[in-house]
Amino acid sequence: MKSIEDLLSEHPFFAGLPAPMLELIAGCGVNVHFDEDECIISENAPADLFFVLRSGKVAIEVDTPRQGPQTIETISSGQLLGVSWLVPPYRWTFGARAIDSTSAIAVDAACLRGKCDDDPELGYEMLKRFAVLVRDRLQSTRLQLLDLYGTHAS
Amino acid sequence: MVPHMYRVLSRRQDLADTVTLALAPIDGQIATPSIGQFNMLWAFGIGEAPISLAGVDDDVVTHTIRGVGAVTNALCAASEGDQIGVRGPYGTGWDLDGAMGRDILVVAGGLGLAPVRPIVTRLFARRADYGRAALLMGARDPESLLYRDELEAWRSRLDIEVEVTVDSAQRSWRGDVGVVTRLIDRAPVEAANTRAFVCGPEVMMRFCAQALVDLGVPPAEVFVSLERNMHCAVGHCGHCQLGSSFVCKDGPVLSWAEAEPLLRIRER
Ligand SMILES: Cc1cc2nc3c(=O)[nH]c(=O)nc-3n(C[C@H](O)[C@H](O)[C@H](O)COP(=O)(O)OP(=O)(O)OC[C@H]3O[C@@H](n4cnc5c(N)ncnc54)[C@H](O)[C@@H]3O)c2cc1C
Ligand code: FES
């Protein structure tokens, strides 16, 4: 069986990360599995983990008063679930649910934050990678806000 | 410049505001169109609008029209047997024949699936002539997916990858949610050996073309279809002018290498 460190090293998010850093992150991670339709995170709950998706597909959801849960984004293997663990108040702003049977590595946020505080090089490396993720999500959100396909869009 | 008279052979209501009309000639017909070209459709007493070809089958031309104003609403309201004026075909087309042996990526957004539909049908007909092939489709929500039955049929064939994503959806939708550019990163093609055809709202095409170039597809191998207000459709009136180009004659299909500088020109 592959170790958490091996699994992380194969994940695109951690590509090129030096082995000692991978080892530090792996020390905060455990393998988890979610069945189809299982809730992974709930809106407003403490963001004490993030998930490195290995297989499957996850819907990021927001509850709306009239239409119920709306999916605002789906993410799948090779991607990462959760950025709210990075900055206070460490609360999930959206919920997430497995659409398919999903395997991931759950990384303990408090554990990794502690290691990042102790090792600024690791902290900076993680922030650089998460900044790309946040930028990509921001760009996607802006495009979605434009309602490109609406009648008055172009 | 005089339109030929065509009869509405069939009418399909695709979406609340979108209709597909199959038109058959009554008194002479237009020249055989290339895929990607457009016709000027004339709603009598109202006016003309440029509409891309969504299909060509012998003499019958198929157009998918979204009602947004006087002309397109009148065209959408046409019933079987009604007459419509057709002149064309105009403009440049999708050069699929020139991409034999290469991987093919078709990226469509919303109503942009209509002009690329003939690429997909031709790909199926001549599948062995091309490398890997994928259709990436983006829409506002599952309810506004154009040609849903056809998409499902294409998807069930295993020789072309069909990926669909929507901007938002209710829980019952099991597919992808997110912008169409995100599908590009995981498209199963070899970027340097790919020809891409992109059609949809202009902002979507800009972001997709850039994502394709970032992936490694050469700008001269990324083709987009531009839309500008048109009047004559033959390069005379200047309505569709962008820089020194006329979208009706030099386009609507242009490579990204040609289109990108033109799109930087601000219209007044
Ligand atoms: C080459 C080409 C191919 C096209 N193919 C199709 C097609 O296959 N199906 C289809 O439904 N439409 C297509 N269009 C767009 C279509 O021509 C316009 O929607 C139509 O001309 C609008 O005329 P109207 O009288 O109905 O509305 P108008 O009263 O002229 O306009 C109504 C609203 O639509 C906007 N509008 C007008 N023209 C365009 C345009 N070209 N792009 C974006 N917004 C516009 C106006 O700004 C206005 O807000 C194409 C346009 C071009 C240039
Ligand atoms: S529409 Fe007249 S020049 Fe293009």
XYZ file of C-alpha atoms and ligand atoms in Angstrom:
479
model
C 0.000 0.000 0.000
C 1.224 3.490 -0.841
C 2.065 5.846 1.988
C 0.326 9.221 2.367
C 3.605 10.809 1.313
C 3.654 8.779 -1.937
C 0.026 9.667 -2.656
C 0.657 13.361 -2.056
C 3.753 13.321 -4.284
C 1.599 11.949 -7.152
C -1.029 14.682 -6.756
C -0.699 17.657 -9.181
C -1.153 20.199 -6.381
C 2.026 19.040 -4.680
C 4.076 18.494 -7.867
C 7.721 19.378 -7.380
C 7.461 19.872 -3.623
C 10.712 18.788 -1.879
C 10.487 15.465 -0.034
C 11.037 16.935 3.466
C 8.045 19.255 2.979
C 5.900 16.400 1.657
C 6.835 14.432 4.727
C 5.721 17.285 6.995
C 2.362 17.591 5.222
C 1.858 13.826 5.095
C 2.259 13.778 8.873
C -1.014 15.736 9.104
C -2.928 13.566 6.584
C -5.135 10.486 6.684
C -6.917 8.529 3.970
C -10.692 9.051 3.874
C -13.513 7.751 1.740
C -16.992 9.148 1.043
C -19.925 7.278 -0.446
C -22.065 8.771 -3.166
C -24.237 11.574 -1.716
C -22.367 11.661 1.595
C -21.892 15.124 3.113
C -18.191 16.046 3.315
C -18.373 19.510 4.817
C -21.247 21.670 6.073
C -21.634 25.383 5.458
C -20.491 27.398 8.516
C -18.915 24.448 10.361
C -15.294 24.847 11.581
C -12.806 24.440 8.735
C -10.423 22.121 10.515
C -9.480 20.007 7.461
C -8.884 20.243 3.749
C -9.115 17.421 1.225
C -6.727 16.306 -1.478
C -8.992 14.501 -3.936
C -7.617 11.242 -5.337
C -10.695 9.930 -7.130
C -14.390 10.673 -7.473
C -16.282 13.933 -7.769
C -17.479 16.483 -5.228
C -20.151 19.194 -5.495
C -19.581 22.488 -3.695
C -23.015 23.664 -2.639
C -24.808 26.641 -1.210
C -28.237 26.464 0.354
C -30.782 28.788 -1.228
C -34.148 29.588 0.340
C -36.348 28.842 -2.673
C -34.466 26.271 -4.697
C -32.677 24.343 -1.970
C -29.032 23.303 -2.380
C -27.432 24.710 -5.556
C -24.181 23.328 -6.925
C -21.824 26.186 -7.696
C -18.823 24.107 -8.673
C -17.744 20.506 -8.977
C -14.222 19.316 -8.347
C -12.689 15.954 -9.056
C -9.530 13.888 -8.754
C -6.369 15.938 -9.016
C -7.988 18.923 -7.335
C -8.262 20.245 -3.808
C -11.306 20.844 -1.634
C -11.229 23.620 0.956
C -9.380 26.903 1.361
C -11.230 28.289 4.415
C -8.810 26.489 6.771
C -6.074 28.937 5.696
C -7.407 32.164 7.191
C -9.505 33.101 10.252
C -12.257 32.549 11.230
C -11.570 29.022 9.846
C -15.174 28.311 8.907
C -16.512 26.708 5.738
C -18.310 29.229 3.550
C -19.890 26.492 1.421
C -20.947 22.915 1.898
C -19.586 19.941 -0.070
C -21.077 16.565 -0.959
C -19.709 13.560 -2.804
C -21.467 13.123 -6.164
C -19.622 9.880 -6.827
C -17.829 7.552 -4.474
C -14.786 9.669 -3.544
C -11.359 8.973 -2.051
C -9.221 11.726 -0.581
C -6.490 12.549 1.860
C -7.868 14.671 4.681
C -5.230 17.055 6.000
C -5.592 18.299 9.568
C -5.590 22.087 9.221
C -4.493 22.980 12.749
C -1.594 20.510 12.458
C -0.461 21.966 9.112
C -0.940 25.580 10.201
C 1.307 24.846 13.172
C 3.974 23.360 10.907
C 3.704 26.329 8.519
C 4.153 28.760 11.428
C 7.237 26.856 12.578
C 8.682 26.520 9.076
C 8.112 29.736 7.051
C 9.560 28.117 3.926
C 6.841 25.455 4.026
C 4.248 28.136 4.849
C 5.301 30.298 1.899
C 5.290 27.310 -0.470
C 1.781 26.327 0.636
C 0.527 29.917 0.335
C 1.932 30.237 -3.199
C 0.120 27.076 -4.264
C -3.135 28.012 -2.575
C -2.919 31.518 -4.096
C -3.045 29.938 -7.577
C -6.069 27.898 -6.532
C -7.828 30.963 -5.125
C -6.979 33.004 -8.249
C -8.397 30.270 -10.520
C -11.579 30.028 -8.464
C -11.935 33.818 -8.434
C -11.571 33.948 -12.213
C -14.150 31.176 -12.639
C -16.549 32.927 -10.272
C -16.196 36.209 -12.158
C -16.953 34.477 -15.434
C -19.959 32.751 -13.884
C -21.164 36.126 -12.558
C -21.077 37.565 -16.076
C -23.837 35.126 -16.984
C -22.086 34.639 -20.338
C -24.817 32.589 -21.912
C -27.700 34.860 -20.928
C -29.612 36.753 -23.632
C -27.941 40.062 -22.812
C -24.471 38.754 -22.246
C -22.524 39.236 -25.451
C -28.191 40.046 -53.039
C -31.762 38.911 -53.780
C -32.865 36.178 -51.381
C -34.197 32.829 -52.531
C -37.528 31.742 -51.154
C -37.382 28.825 -48.730
C -40.180 26.970 -46.976
C -40.089 25.905 -43.330
C -39.936 22.122 -43.593
C -39.838 21.517 -39.860
C -39.678 23.556 -36.675
C -38.350 22.338 -33.330
C -38.631 24.330 -30.130
C -35.233 23.699 -28.516
C -35.502 26.066 -25.558
C -38.038 28.662 -24.435
C -36.406 31.298 -26.681
C -34.661 29.072 -29.223
C -35.977 27.291 -32.280
C -34.419 25.110 -34.993
C -35.822 25.510 -38.494
C -35.142 23.195 -41.423
C -35.609 25.155 -44.658
C -36.148 23.743 -48.156
C -35.814 25.796 -51.361
C -38.878 26.824 -53.356
C -37.531 28.905 -56.268
C -33.865 28.150 -56.724
C -31.372 27.722 -53.979
C -28.194 29.072 -52.454
C -24.808 27.574 -53.348
C -23.694 24.602 -51.268
C -22.441 26.034 -47.958
C -19.286 25.081 -46.093
C -19.587 24.291 -42.414
C -19.154 27.426 -40.298
C -20.658 29.787 -42.901
C -23.827 31.769 -42.323
C -26.920 32.817 -44.257
C -28.891 36.033 -44.110
C -32.430 35.000 -43.158
C -35.168 37.394 -44.106
C -38.394 37.643 -42.126
C -40.764 39.334 -44.544
C -41.798 42.854 -43.626
C -39.366 42.925 -40.729
C -35.779 42.496 -41.829
C -32.745 40.255 -42.142
C -30.390 38.637 -39.656
C -27.147 36.662 -40.105
C -27.647 33.120 -38.793
C -25.020 30.348 -38.857
C -25.638 27.027 -40.491
C -26.434 24.384 -37.916
C -26.717 21.682 -40.545
C -26.744 21.044 -44.288
C -28.415 17.998 -45.807
C -28.745 18.007 -49.613
C -30.823 21.113 -50.374
C -32.130 21.531 -46.853
C -30.412 24.062 -44.593
C -30.892 24.020 -40.830
C -30.645 27.066 -38.600
C -30.965 27.386 -34.834
C -32.235 30.811 -33.855
C -32.557 32.527 -30.507
C -35.191 35.228 -30.385
C -33.549 38.412 -29.071
C -35.182 41.142 -31.170
C -37.561 41.940 -34.029
C -36.046 39.757 -36.763
C -35.037 36.753 -34.708
C -38.364 36.736 -32.842
C -40.209 36.741 -36.181
C -38.026 33.887 -37.459
C -38.641 31.922 -34.260
C -42.382 32.424 -34.676
C -42.385 30.891 -38.194
C -44.515 27.765 -38.569
C -44.123 24.758 -40.832
C -44.976 25.810 -44.390
C -44.166 29.499 -43.843
C -41.783 31.194 -46.248
C -38.453 32.736 -45.328
C -35.966 34.519 -47.594
C -32.459 33.070 -47.632
C -29.319 34.572 -49.153
C -25.840 33.258 -48.735
C -23.822 31.322 -47.887
C -21.409 33.951 -46.621
C -18.088 34.177 -44.861
C -15.332 31.780 -43.994
C -15.981 28.279 -42.630
C -14.446 25.800 -40.202
C -11.471 24.140 -41.913
C -11.898 20.592 -40.683
C -10.563 18.982 -43.861
C -7.223 20.751 -43.350
C -6.889 19.130 -39.925
C -6.832 15.494 -41.030
C -4.591 13.388 -38.842
C -4.673 15.906 -36.032
C -6.489 15.833 -32.700
C -9.698 17.880 -32.740
C -11.082 19.910 -29.882
C -14.477 21.567 -30.242
C -15.418 24.030 -27.508
C -18.945 25.425 -27.482
C -20.792 27.741 -25.135
C -24.571 28.125 -25.021
C -26.030 28.749 -28.470
C -22.479 28.396 -29.857
C -23.172 24.681 -30.143
C -25.287 25.381 -33.255
C -22.481 26.599 -35.563
C -20.117 23.797 -34.450
C -22.749 21.072 -34.741
C -21.751 20.340 -38.377
C -18.147 19.819 -37.209
C -19.296 17.124 -34.804
C -21.513 15.361 -37.336
C -18.726 15.425 -39.917
C -16.252 14.110 -37.340
C -18.527 11.158 -36.687
C -18.890 10.522 -40.411
C -15.117 10.599 -40.994
C -13.862 9.531 -37.606
C -10.870 7.557 -38.935
C -9.423 10.682 -40.587
C -8.666 12.351 -37.264
C -6.780 11.659 -34.074
C -8.381 12.030 -30.662
C -11.481 14.189 -30.597
C -13.437 15.938 -27.883
C -16.414 18.250 -27.589
C -16.396 20.492 -24.525
C -19.690 22.208 -23.894
C -20.648 24.945 -21.437
C -24.112 26.248 -20.647
C -25.803 28.410 -18.063
C -27.679 25.536 -16.399
C -28.875 22.032 -17.321
C -32.241 23.405 -18.456
C -30.620 25.628 -21.103
C -28.480 22.939 -22.739
C -29.037 23.075 -26.486
C -29.626 19.828 -28.440
C -29.758 17.815 -25.240
C -30.918 14.606 -26.951
C -28.187 14.887 -29.518
C -25.565 15.575 -26.839
C -26.632 12.432 -25.028
C -26.464 10.407 -28.248
C -22.989 11.787 -29.044
C -21.876 11.002 -25.530
C -23.019 7.397 -25.779
C -20.722 6.910 -28.776
C -17.337 6.147 -27.400
C -15.142 7.536 -30.161
C -15.520 11.205 -29.243
C -15.172 12.495 -25.702
C -18.116 14.726 -24.789
C -17.815 16.820 -21.624
C -20.549 19.138 -20.441
C -20.357 21.735 -17.697
C -22.908 24.267 -16.489
C -22.501 27.485 -14.502
C -24.886 26.372 -11.765
C -27.264 23.508 -11.100
C -29.599 21.959 -8.618
C -28.610 18.847 -6.740
C -30.288 16.526 -9.228
C -27.602 17.371 -11.857
C -24.805 14.787 -11.590
C -22.548 16.387 -14.181
C -19.860 19.060 -13.933
C -20.457 22.573 -12.641
C -17.947 25.308 -13.434
C -16.764 27.409 -16.329
C -16.049 25.712 -19.639
C -12.376 26.818 -19.607
C -11.805 24.345 -16.793
C -12.602 21.438 -19.108
C -9.801 22.499 -21.432
C -7.024 21.578 -18.998
C -8.149 17.973 -18.891
C -9.044 17.577 -22.580
C -7.667 14.264 -23.855
C -5.647 15.708 -26.744
C -2.003 16.334 -27.569
C -1.972 20.138 -27.546
C 0.799 20.685 -30.096
C -1.003 18.427 -32.589
C -4.502 19.824 -32.009
C -6.812 22.014 -34.041
C -9.449 23.694 -31.886
C -12.775 25.195 -32.934
C -14.368 27.549 -30.412
C -17.811 29.099 -30.630
C -19.891 30.967 -28.076
C -20.197 34.383 -26.465
C -17.153 36.530 -27.201
C -15.866 36.668 -23.616
C -16.098 32.889 -23.380
C -14.193 32.511 -26.672
C -11.467 34.882 -25.474
C -10.898 32.969 -22.267
C -11.081 29.592 -24.022
C -8.684 30.621 -26.786
C -6.218 31.868 -24.176
C -6.575 28.642 -22.157
C -5.934 26.607 -25.327
C -2.839 28.636 -26.171
C -1.631 28.265 -22.563
C -2.116 24.508 -22.951
C 0.175 24.547 -25.996
C -2.227 24.674 -28.953
C -0.654 27.047 -31.534
C -2.707 30.295 -31.949
C -2.944 29.614 -35.702
C -4.677 26.292 -34.867
C -7.353 27.819 -32.640
C -10.384 28.992 -34.623
C -13.174 31.217 -33.311
C -16.370 32.524 -34.910
C -16.934 36.250 -34.418
C -20.272 38.038 -34.347
C -20.811 41.655 -35.317
C -23.886 43.532 -36.484
C -24.286 42.977 -40.196
C -26.213 44.525 -43.008
C -24.952 43.601 -46.489
C -22.928 40.484 -45.501
C -20.712 40.909 -48.582
C -18.108 43.433 -47.474
C -19.762 46.594 -48.855
C -21.515 48.484 -46.086
C -18.867 48.459 -43.336
C -21.348 47.552 -40.556
C -19.216 44.631 -39.407
C -15.818 46.264 -39.810
C -13.153 45.510 -37.194
C -9.904 47.317 -37.961
C -9.224 46.639 -41.607
C -11.261 43.405 -41.593
C -14.887 42.763 -42.401
C -16.322 40.051 -40.188
C -18.846 39.073 -42.897
C -16.178 38.443 -45.551
C -12.850 37.856 -43.774
C -14.713 36.013 -40.999
C -16.787 35.009 -39.179
C -14.343 32.131 -38.652
C -10.834 33.386 -37.962
C -7.788 31.867 -36.338
C -6.961 33.197 -32.902
C -3.728 34.574 -34.374
C -5.929 36.783 -36.607
C -8.827 37.408 -34.224
C -6.944 38.323 -31.061
C -5.540 41.664 -32.344
C -8.958 42.528 -33.843
C -10.752 41.940 -30.551
C -8.423 44.409 -28.871
C -9.947 47.148 -31.041
C -12.663 48.883 -29.058
C -15.927 49.486 -30.862
C -17.547 52.888 -30.510
C -21.975 35.516 -38.350
C -23.121 35.496 -37.378
C -23.742 34.305 -37.095
C -24.823 34.273 -36.209
N -25.435 33.090 -35.968
C -26.504 33.056 -35.185
C -27.200 31.833 -34.954
O -26.825 30.775 -35.483
N -28.300 31.864 -34.193
C -28.748 33.033 -33.588
O -29.764 32.995 -32.910
N -28.104 34.180 -33.755
C -27.007 34.233 -34.543
N -26.369 35.417 -34.741
C -26.864 36.619 -34.038
C -28.060 37.197 -34.783
O -27.660 37.594 -36.054
C -28.599 38.415 -34.005
O -29.142 37.973 -32.783
C -29.653 39.101 -34.809
O -29.071 39.803 -35.891
C -30.444 40.084 -33.955
O -31.413 40.720 -34.780
P -32.841 41.107 -34.195
O -33.488 42.041 -35.177
O -33.603 39.913 -33.837
O -32.517 41.861 -32.890
P -32.025 43.374 -32.708
O -33.222 44.200 -32.421
O -31.132 43.765 -33.833
O -31.150 43.179 -31.404
C -31.715 42.710 -30.190
C -30.624 42.591 -29.151
O -29.633 41.646 -29.577
C -28.348 42.245 -29.635
N -27.646 41.749 -30.833
C -27.927 42.011 -32.110
N -27.071 41.378 -32.930
C -26.235 40.682 -32.131
C -25.126 39.831 -32.367
N -24.667 39.565 -33.580
N -24.518 39.293 -31.305
C -24.930 39.555 -30.067
N -25.971 40.354 -29.776
C -26.620 40.916 -30.792
C -28.617 43.734 -29.750
O -27.543 44.475 -29.196
C -29.872 43.899 -28.945
O -29.596 43.990 -27.575
C -25.279 35.469 -35.597
C -24.629 36.672 -35.882
C -23.564 36.690 -36.748
C -22.895 37.981 -37.050
S -22.034 43.444 -43.255
Fe -21.614 44.950 -44.741
S -19.492 44.967 -44.756
Fe -19.929 43.280 -43.465
